[in-house]
Structure formats: C-alpha cells, structure tokens
XYZ file of N, CA and C in Angstrom:
363
model
N -192.547 -7.850 -24.459
C -193.439 -9.014 -24.376
C -194.566 -8.655 -25.496
N -194.794 -7.392 -25.646
C -195.858 -6.945 -26.489
C -195.323 -7.103 -27.961
N -193.979 -7.031 -28.209
C -193.285 -7.156 -29.589
C -193.640 -8.770 -29.969
N -193.116 -9.563 -29.099
C -192.957 -10.929 -29.319
C -194.555 -11.454 -29.478
N -195.536 -10.807 -28.598
C -196.997 -11.369 -29.034
C -197.441 -10.806 -30.619
N -197.097 -9.658 -30.654
C -197.506 -9.152 -32.024
C -196.849 -9.786 -33.182
N -195.608 -10.232 -33.030
C -194.679 -10.899 -34.005
C -195.334 -12.471 -34.220
N -195.649 -13.034 -33.133
C -196.394 -14.224 -33.091
C -197.759 -14.288 -34.069
N -198.476 -13.267 -33.644
C -199.687 -13.097 -34.110
C -199.695 -12.797 -35.680
N -198.664 -12.066 -36.089
C -198.502 -11.629 -37.551
C -198.007 -12.966 -38.244
N -197.128 -13.625 -37.624
C -196.470 -14.850 -38.387
C -197.692 -15.836 -38.597
N -198.600 -15.959 -37.547
C -199.568 -16.990 -37.642
C -200.648 -16.710 -38.730
N -200.932 -15.239 -38.713
C -201.856 -14.794 -39.917
C -201.258 -15.036 -41.153
N -199.775 -14.680 -41.332
C -199.352 -14.899 -42.617
C -199.243 -16.237 -43.018
N -199.170 -17.278 -42.207
C -199.074 -18.873 -42.307
C -200.489 -19.158 -42.699
N -201.464 -18.691 -41.967
C -202.775 -19.176 -42.239
C -203.229 -18.661 -43.802
N -203.075 -17.518 -43.902
C -203.346 -16.896 -45.304
C -202.686 -17.685 -46.559
N -201.375 -18.087 -46.268
C -200.889 -18.873 -47.360
C -201.403 -20.187 -47.596
N -201.749 -20.949 -46.706
C -202.281 -22.213 -46.749
C -203.580 -22.215 -47.075
N -204.580 -21.230 -46.939
C -206.030 -21.391 -47.028
C -206.597 -21.328 -48.496
N -205.587 -20.920 -49.456
C -205.886 -21.139 -50.886
C -206.219 -22.326 -51.297
N -206.741 -22.350 -52.454
C -207.116 -23.782 -53.249
C -205.686 -23.965 -53.912
N -205.475 -25.411 -53.751
C -204.299 -25.987 -54.583
C -204.762 -26.460 -55.840
N -203.912 -26.007 -56.790
C -204.153 -26.490 -58.324
C -203.062 -27.557 -58.656
N -203.529 -28.636 -59.052
C -202.677 -29.433 -59.370
C -202.469 -29.656 -61.168
N -201.185 -30.034 -61.543
C -201.064 -30.209 -62.881
C -201.755 -31.480 -63.571
N -202.724 -31.246 -64.385
C -203.335 -32.346 -64.987
C -202.849 -32.232 -66.438
N -201.735 -31.716 -66.687
C -201.428 -31.697 -68.401
C -200.151 -32.429 -68.469
N -199.818 -33.108 -69.715
C -198.929 -33.828 -69.971
C -197.823 -32.805 -70.327
N -196.636 -33.147 -70.664
C -195.470 -32.114 -71.238
C -195.761 -31.738 -72.663
N -196.637 -32.437 -73.496
C -197.297 -31.887 -74.644
C -198.403 -30.988 -74.569
N -198.921 -30.784 -73.275
C -199.917 -29.728 -73.199
C -201.219 -30.395 -73.047
N -201.395 -31.641 -73.498
C -202.636 -32.533 -73.404
C -203.221 -32.830 -72.181
N -204.399 -32.526 -71.821
C -204.922 -33.153 -70.477
C -204.773 -34.676 -70.282
N -204.314 -34.960 -68.969
C -204.213 -36.448 -68.791
C -205.031 -36.761 -67.592
N -205.424 -37.983 -67.629
C -206.232 -38.568 -66.224
C -206.397 -39.939 -66.590
N -207.114 -40.579 -65.772
C -207.351 -42.020 -65.728
C -208.932 -42.245 -65.808
N -209.522 -42.856 -66.686
C -210.874 -43.034 -66.680
C -211.277 -44.509 -66.969
N -212.344 -44.943 -66.422
C -212.826 -46.204 -66.583
C -213.241 -46.678 -68.028
N -212.987 -47.705 -68.674
C -213.602 -48.027 -69.933
C -214.958 -48.566 -69.692
N -215.976 -47.816 -70.163
C -217.401 -48.071 -69.901
C -218.055 -48.056 -71.283
N -219.134 -49.083 -71.015
C -219.951 -49.306 -72.186
C -221.433 -49.277 -71.686
N -222.328 -48.863 -72.318
C -223.932 -48.699 -72.109
C -224.698 -49.788 -72.945
N -225.277 -50.649 -72.409
C -226.157 -51.603 -73.057
C -227.641 -51.744 -72.397
N -228.614 -51.275 -73.212
C -229.965 -51.526 -72.470
C -230.031 -50.812 -71.314
N -229.589 -49.502 -70.981
C -229.579 -48.988 -69.821
C -228.645 -49.277 -68.703
N -227.963 -50.474 -68.905
C -226.920 -50.931 -67.704
C -225.746 -50.570 -68.354
N -224.816 -50.285 -67.232
C -223.311 -49.833 -67.320
C -222.538 -50.974 -67.290
N -221.384 -51.068 -68.052
C -220.657 -52.283 -68.167
C -219.208 -51.737 -68.031
N -218.333 -52.323 -67.148
C -217.061 -51.750 -67.086
C -215.780 -52.827 -67.362
N -214.838 -52.498 -68.069
C -213.887 -53.315 -68.682
C -213.094 -53.808 -67.362
N -212.591 -55.184 -67.327
C -211.933 -55.878 -66.360
C -210.680 -56.398 -66.960
N -210.573 -56.255 -68.343
C -209.217 -56.724 -68.775
C -209.575 -57.770 -70.086
N -208.517 -58.417 -70.596
C -208.686 -59.372 -71.493
C -208.275 -60.645 -71.260
N -207.985 -61.033 -69.857
C -207.570 -62.521 -69.682
C -208.712 -63.352 -69.559
N -209.167 -63.833 -70.457
C -210.625 -64.730 -70.509
C -210.120 -65.996 -69.890
N -208.925 -66.730 -70.342
C -208.349 -68.026 -69.936
C -209.531 -68.950 -69.939
N -210.315 -69.098 -71.054
C -211.380 -69.936 -70.980
C -212.544 -69.858 -70.069
N -212.589 -68.925 -69.319
C -213.662 -68.833 -68.394
C -215.218 -68.471 -69.001
N -215.170 -67.822 -70.094
C -216.413 -67.574 -70.687
C -216.402 -68.004 -72.093
N -217.758 -68.380 -72.507
C -218.052 -68.965 -73.958
C -218.850 -67.970 -74.530
N -218.493 -67.623 -75.720
C -219.372 -66.704 -76.717
C -220.634 -67.197 -76.815
N -221.584 -66.248 -76.777
C -222.844 -66.795 -76.903
C -223.460 -65.974 -78.339
N -224.283 -65.104 -77.969
C -224.964 -64.353 -79.115
C -224.430 -63.032 -79.270
N -224.309 -62.345 -80.474
C -224.104 -61.026 -80.868
C -224.855 -60.038 -80.394
N -224.521 -59.379 -79.385
C -225.577 -58.258 -78.861
C -225.810 -57.053 -79.785
N -224.663 -56.829 -80.427
C -224.669 -55.648 -81.547
C -223.264 -55.014 -81.539
N -223.253 -53.762 -82.200
C -221.949 -53.087 -82.482
C -221.950 -51.805 -81.700
N -221.029 -51.273 -81.324
C -220.805 -49.942 -80.626
C -221.201 -48.951 -81.631
N -222.218 -48.228 -81.372
C -222.907 -47.142 -82.324
C -221.900 -45.764 -82.177
N -221.468 -45.429 -81.180
C -220.763 -44.191 -80.865
C -219.824 -44.315 -79.727
N -218.611 -43.573 -80.130
C -217.642 -43.448 -79.013
C -217.666 -42.148 -78.396
N -217.598 -41.694 -77.132
C -217.593 -40.512 -76.563
C -216.274 -40.130 -76.042
N -215.899 -39.014 -75.581
C -214.684 -38.792 -74.982
C -214.445 -39.783 -73.689
N -213.198 -39.963 -73.400
C -212.931 -40.893 -72.201
C -213.522 -40.298 -70.831
N -213.604 -38.842 -70.787
C -214.145 -38.350 -69.530
C -215.514 -38.290 -69.462
N -216.349 -38.430 -70.672
C -217.886 -38.604 -70.611
C -218.342 -39.931 -70.171
N -219.414 -40.024 -69.438
C -220.183 -41.178 -68.959
C -221.071 -41.523 -70.191
N -221.083 -42.612 -70.866
C -222.039 -43.084 -71.781
C -223.556 -43.109 -71.222
N -224.365 -42.491 -71.965
C -225.807 -42.409 -71.621
C -226.727 -43.144 -72.384
N -226.371 -43.205 -73.932
C -227.218 -44.044 -74.642
C -226.713 -45.516 -74.820
N -227.912 -46.138 -75.617
C -227.374 -47.537 -75.719
C -226.377 -47.869 -76.812
N -225.573 -48.763 -76.419
C -224.367 -49.039 -77.378
C -223.321 -47.925 -77.533
N -223.207 -47.353 -76.624
C -222.195 -46.111 -76.523
C -221.092 -46.182 -75.560
N -219.883 -45.913 -75.963
C -218.706 -46.283 -75.282
C -217.789 -44.842 -75.031
N -217.105 -45.098 -73.888
C -216.025 -43.922 -73.787
C -214.684 -44.564 -74.098
N -214.684 -45.846 -74.488
C -213.312 -46.523 -74.669
C -213.399 -47.238 -76.096
N -214.329 -47.938 -76.446
C -214.387 -48.820 -77.547
C -214.684 -47.996 -78.871
N -214.244 -48.373 -80.008
C -214.333 -47.792 -81.202
C -215.738 -48.091 -81.802
N -216.230 -47.170 -82.704
C -217.554 -47.462 -83.299
C -217.345 -48.663 -84.223
N -218.449 -49.537 -84.089
C -218.447 -50.813 -84.999
C -217.918 -52.086 -84.358
N -217.249 -51.983 -82.958
C -216.823 -53.020 -82.177
C -217.951 -53.853 -81.958
N -217.646 -55.140 -82.077
C -218.724 -56.137 -81.896
C -218.819 -56.575 -80.281
N -219.996 -56.810 -79.937
C -220.280 -57.172 -78.566
C -220.896 -58.379 -78.370
N -220.639 -59.268 -77.563
C -221.215 -60.441 -77.456
C -221.547 -60.911 -76.004
N -222.747 -61.762 -75.916
C -223.035 -62.278 -74.548
C -222.404 -63.356 -74.312
N -222.275 -63.734 -73.076
C -221.541 -65.090 -72.766
C -222.637 -66.033 -72.169
N -222.214 -67.392 -72.212
C -223.199 -68.465 -71.632
C -223.159 -68.563 -70.053
N -222.174 -68.388 -69.404
C -221.945 -68.315 -68.020
C -222.531 -67.398 -67.259
N -222.517 -66.203 -67.458
C -223.001 -64.987 -66.645
C -223.635 -63.973 -67.426
N -224.821 -63.636 -66.965
C -225.554 -62.658 -67.670
C -225.066 -61.266 -67.315
N -224.178 -61.233 -66.548
C -223.685 -59.778 -66.136
C -222.246 -59.567 -66.824
N -221.834 -60.443 -67.739
C -220.640 -60.199 -68.397
C -220.929 -60.370 -69.834
N -220.167 -59.515 -70.612
C -220.015 -59.493 -71.970
C -218.679 -59.390 -72.416
N -218.456 -60.030 -73.624
C -217.170 -59.905 -74.248
C -217.218 -59.084 -75.427
N -216.078 -58.394 -75.791
C -215.955 -57.379 -76.648
C -214.788 -57.617 -77.523
N -215.132 -57.897 -78.851
C -213.964 -58.298 -79.888
C -212.851 -57.193 -79.842
N -211.592 -57.419 -79.671
C -210.324 -56.663 -79.745
C -209.948 -56.854 -81.231
N -208.771 -56.085 -81.465
C -208.128 -55.993 -82.713
C -207.262 -57.165 -82.734
N -206.990 -58.005 -81.852
C -206.113 -59.216 -81.837
C -207.307 -60.457 -82.023
N -207.028 -61.362 -83.113
C -207.877 -62.155 -83.202
C -207.978 -63.324 -82.064
N -209.151 -63.862 -81.696
C -209.197 -64.778 -80.541
C -208.967 -64.109 -79.243
N -209.073 -62.794 -79.026
C -208.742 -62.175 -77.691
C -209.930 -61.484 -77.709
N -210.758 -61.459 -76.503
C -211.806 -60.584 -76.200
C -211.593 -59.893 -74.948
N -212.205 -58.675 -74.802
C -212.077 -57.977 -73.623
C -213.264 -58.044 -72.855
N -213.243 -58.323 -71.541
C -214.198 -58.875 -70.617
C -214.742 -57.334 -69.863
N -216.067 -57.283 -70.133
C -216.703 -56.190 -69.559
C -217.716 -56.724 -68.444
N -217.779 -56.319 -67.261
C -218.883 -56.784 -66.340
C -219.763 -55.660 -65.834
N -220.931 -56.094 -65.606
C -221.965 -55.053 -65.391
C -221.854 -54.526 -63.958
N -221.865 -53.225 -63.808
C -221.717 -52.451 -62.580
C -223.039 -52.640 -61.810
N -223.066 -52.575 -60.282
C -224.109 -52.670 -59.729
C -224.632 -51.173 -59.286
C-alpha cells in the first residue's frame, strides 16, 4: 500500500513539474525572420487611425489633402508622432473625406484606389 501511495505521489510531482514551465512558441519563419500580425496604424494630430481595407465602392469622396507620411516605423512599433505610420511608406498622400470626419483615405500604388483608415476610439 505504501509503495502505491509513494508511486502516485512521485508521478504527480513529476507531471506537475513538467507542466508548470513557461511554454515558448515559435515566432520565426523558416527563413529565421520574426513573423506576426500587426495592425496598420497612422497617427494624425494625436489621433490613431487603423486601416480597414481598400474597398471604397464610392462610399467616400476625397476632400482636402491632410499631408504626407513623414516617417515609417517598424510594424511592431506604435506610431507616437504626427504623420507617422507602422505600415505606410514615407511620402504617402493622406486625404480627408467629405462624409465622415473619423475616416481618411490614403493613396495606394494603384491609381484610383485608396486605402480607408478609420479613427480608433
């Protein structure tokens, strides 16, 4: 009886010890680069805007040019300064729209296609 009790205690201690460690997941691609998914962000006048895609479908009308992206930071960095993005290239044109003050359009490399960014709350 003591033998079985000792065996059960030993097995439970071993199992507990094996599962209490921190698990590390592989966040690297096969080429060794770090991979992850980050939101496309843009900071304008202290407000943060997040990309919601390029499907405008005539919802928004271009208004005034707000400016150009001044600096691009790495994808994992949150933009802190005005006209800084972790997604858009430097020099990318940014426009306001007539329909919604919380939406901006960003010129893409394809003519006539604009990426939509909405202000985060």
